[in-house]
């Protein structure tokens, strides 16, 4: 007789959680008690926000809030369906028209989130007879999108164009030559704030007939003309960057993913991406707030300018004090300290002093590259920045980092 195994179906839940806690790899959630603004309340304490992706402060911009309120009054709180059935309202279509105009692209498509865009589109673009070539530090949503595809995979060293060229040449030698090749990369890397050499990638892509896909989550609202993103930053021909993916959850201050490119891309994407087809569409206030955020970016260039003024001031002053702020070329400013324990201590002491900036440790970054990551914001005043810098200086000395 076969011996029946007695299984505890859920024991692993607490076991694995305890293991995470033991290794200090669990997330301890900080709670924001009010809007995401520079002087905010977190866990009952007044702090200076230095870790929000709301780069331009648009989540609380009066025009953005007003648009959301009006849309609820006119259209209600929800859309009632997925986009392909009855969940496409005129405001969804208008948002896509406005986004394409902003990006100077033929067409755009809005997904529920950036994660859903990557997870939904990548596995449709490439399959069994194809190859995906990915930067080694790409975002988790790209990695999951790649995992959902049946294509072969190759990884090139971070932003290293010689290595990308090597992978492409090897791909050309592949016994049954690939039907399609997809090169995929983050535009701005969220842990280090460096920018991918998209001009060189586009050139190599064109030489090898590859699809070029950039995830510009941290570039839009930040790089390029009026915050139009990385394609604008490098003044690239749109026909050489086939998919420009992004998110409304960062500089636009709301939520939602999107892609921009050719009409063919958009027609293909919405007919094939399961995350788009099978998940409820954005509620009216979200859609209207996203459109209003585009409007603000088009009409009020001062926000992007202030973001960069703050970025250069903070980076320079921190560097002059002796901090290692890495090779960031964007408002993401890591303060690299080495050991995980030091990064954690730095962040917790900063919080005590009234500065909210999270530690980023292994496995998110290399073991000896632990850091406290700061994100600059257009709404920070000079006084806010000086407060942050003096807190870093005080604790940096205390912990013998500088
Ligand atoms: C590079 C990158 N891609 C995609 C995403 C996902 O975007 P969303 O928040 O819209 O799901 C993020 C957000 O963390 C990101 O940093």
Short mmCIF file of N, CA, C and O and ligand atoms in Angstrom, two decimals, residues 53 112-118 138-142 186-190 215-218 245-250 255-258, ligand 1:
data_model
loop_
_atom_site.label_atom_id
_atom_site.label_comp_id
_atom_site.label_asym_id
_atom_site.label_seq_id
_atom_site.Cartn_x
_atom_site.Cartn_y
_atom_site.Cartn_z
N UNK A 53 9.52 58.49 -5.50
CA UNK A 53 9.74 58.60 -6.96
C UNK A 53 8.89 59.71 -7.57
O UNK A 53 8.86 59.89 -8.79
N UNK A 112 -2.16 48.94 -16.97
CA UNK A 112 -2.51 49.22 -15.58
C UNK A 112 -1.29 49.67 -14.77
O UNK A 112 -1.40 50.54 -13.91
N UNK A 113 -0.16 49.03 -15.02
CA UNK A 113 1.09 49.43 -14.34
C UNK A 113 2.25 49.21 -15.30
O UNK A 113 2.10 48.53 -16.32
N UNK A 114 3.39 49.73 -14.92
CA UNK A 114 4.60 49.47 -15.70
C UNK A 114 4.96 47.99 -15.64
O UNK A 114 5.41 47.41 -16.62
N UNK A 115 4.76 47.40 -14.48
CA UNK A 115 5.04 45.98 -14.32
C UNK A 115 4.20 45.18 -15.30
O UNK A 115 4.67 44.26 -16.00
N UNK A 116 2.91 45.54 -15.40
CA UNK A 116 1.99 44.83 -16.30
C UNK A 116 2.40 45.03 -17.76
O UNK A 116 2.21 44.13 -18.59
N UNK A 117 2.94 46.19 -18.09
CA UNK A 117 3.39 46.43 -19.47
C UNK A 117 4.54 45.48 -19.81
O UNK A 117 4.51 44.80 -20.84
N UNK A 118 5.55 45.43 -18.94
CA UNK A 118 6.69 44.55 -19.22
C UNK A 118 6.29 43.07 -19.20
O UNK A 118 6.67 42.31 -20.09
N UNK A 138 18.90 44.88 -15.26
CA UNK A 138 17.54 45.29 -15.59
C UNK A 138 16.57 45.08 -14.43
O UNK A 138 16.75 44.21 -13.58
N UNK A 139 15.50 45.88 -14.44
CA UNK A 139 14.48 45.85 -13.39
C UNK A 139 13.76 44.49 -13.33
O UNK A 139 13.63 43.79 -14.35
N UNK A 140 13.27 44.15 -12.14
CA UNK A 140 12.59 42.87 -11.92
C UNK A 140 11.40 42.64 -12.85
O UNK A 140 11.11 41.49 -13.21
N UNK A 141 10.70 43.70 -13.23
CA UNK A 141 9.54 43.51 -14.11
C UNK A 141 9.98 43.08 -15.51
O UNK A 141 9.26 42.35 -16.20
N UNK A 142 11.17 43.50 -15.92
CA UNK A 142 11.71 43.03 -17.20
C UNK A 142 12.11 41.56 -17.04
O UNK A 142 11.79 40.72 -17.88
N UNK A 186 16.86 48.90 -19.08
CA UNK A 186 16.36 50.07 -18.35
C UNK A 186 16.99 51.30 -19.02
O UNK A 186 18.12 51.22 -19.53
N UNK A 187 16.31 52.44 -18.98
CA UNK A 187 16.90 53.67 -19.48
C UNK A 187 17.80 54.26 -18.40
O UNK A 187 18.98 54.53 -18.60
N UNK A 188 17.23 54.43 -17.20
CA UNK A 188 17.97 54.89 -16.02
C UNK A 188 17.89 53.74 -15.02
O UNK A 188 16.81 53.21 -14.77
N UNK A 189 19.03 53.36 -14.46
CA UNK A 189 19.04 52.22 -13.53
C UNK A 189 18.75 52.72 -12.12
O UNK A 189 19.43 53.63 -11.62
N UNK A 190 17.75 52.08 -11.51
CA UNK A 190 17.20 52.66 -10.28
C UNK A 190 18.11 52.54 -9.06
O UNK A 190 17.93 53.27 -8.09
N UNK A 215 13.04 50.59 -21.07
CA UNK A 215 12.14 50.85 -19.94
C UNK A 215 12.59 52.17 -19.32
O UNK A 215 13.63 52.24 -18.67
N UNK A 216 11.80 53.22 -19.56
CA UNK A 216 12.22 54.57 -19.16
C UNK A 216 11.52 55.04 -17.88
O UNK A 216 11.30 56.24 -17.70
N UNK A 217 11.21 54.11 -17.00
CA UNK A 217 10.46 54.44 -15.78
C UNK A 217 11.09 55.61 -15.01
O UNK A 217 10.38 56.49 -14.51
N UNK A 218 12.43 55.63 -14.92
CA UNK A 218 13.09 56.68 -14.14
C UNK A 218 13.65 57.81 -15.01
O UNK A 218 14.31 58.70 -14.51
N UNK A 245 9.00 52.18 -23.16
CA UNK A 245 8.04 51.83 -22.11
C UNK A 245 8.24 52.78 -20.92
O UNK A 245 9.35 53.27 -20.69
N UNK A 246 7.19 53.06 -20.17
CA UNK A 246 7.33 53.94 -19.02
C UNK A 246 6.23 53.72 -18.00
O UNK A 246 5.46 52.76 -18.09
N UNK A 247 6.17 54.61 -17.05
CA UNK A 247 5.17 54.48 -15.98
C UNK A 247 4.66 55.85 -15.54
O UNK A 247 5.42 56.82 -15.56
N UNK A 248 3.41 55.90 -15.16
CA UNK A 248 2.86 57.13 -14.57
C UNK A 248 3.09 57.15 -13.06
O UNK A 248 2.66 58.08 -12.38
N UNK A 249 3.73 56.10 -12.50
CA UNK A 249 3.82 56.01 -11.03
C UNK A 249 5.01 56.77 -10.45
O UNK A 249 5.17 56.82 -9.24
N UNK A 250 5.86 57.35 -11.31
CA UNK A 250 7.02 58.05 -10.76
C UNK A 250 6.89 59.56 -11.02
O UNK A 250 6.09 60.20 -10.35
N UNK A 255 -0.31 56.63 -11.32
CA UNK A 255 -0.02 55.20 -11.44
C UNK A 255 -0.39 54.76 -12.85
O UNK A 255 -1.29 55.35 -13.47
N UNK A 256 0.25 53.72 -13.36
CA UNK A 256 -0.09 53.21 -14.69
C UNK A 256 1.14 53.07 -15.56
O UNK A 256 2.02 53.93 -15.52
N UNK A 257 1.19 51.99 -16.35
CA UNK A 257 2.31 51.80 -17.27
C UNK A 257 1.94 52.26 -18.66
O UNK A 257 0.77 52.51 -18.94
N UNK A 258 2.93 52.37 -19.53
CA UNK A 258 2.60 52.72 -20.90
C UNK A 258 3.73 52.35 -21.86
O UNK A 258 4.87 52.16 -21.44
C1 LIG B 1 12.73 50.43 -14.11
C2 LIG B 1 11.33 50.14 -13.67
N1 LIG B 1 10.49 49.51 -14.53
C3 LIG B 1 9.22 49.24 -14.20
C4 LIG B 1 8.72 49.56 -12.96
C5 LIG B 1 7.31 49.22 -12.63
O1 LIG B 1 6.49 50.32 -12.81
P1 LIG B 1 5.08 50.40 -12.07
O2 LIG B 1 5.30 50.99 -10.72
O3 LIG B 1 4.26 51.27 -12.95
O4 LIG B 1 4.55 49.00 -12.01
C6 LIG B 1 9.53 50.22 -12.04
C7 LIG B 1 8.99 50.60 -10.70
O5 LIG B 1 9.47 50.27 -9.69
C8 LIG B 1 10.87 50.51 -12.40
O6 LIG B 1 11.70 51.12 -11.55
#
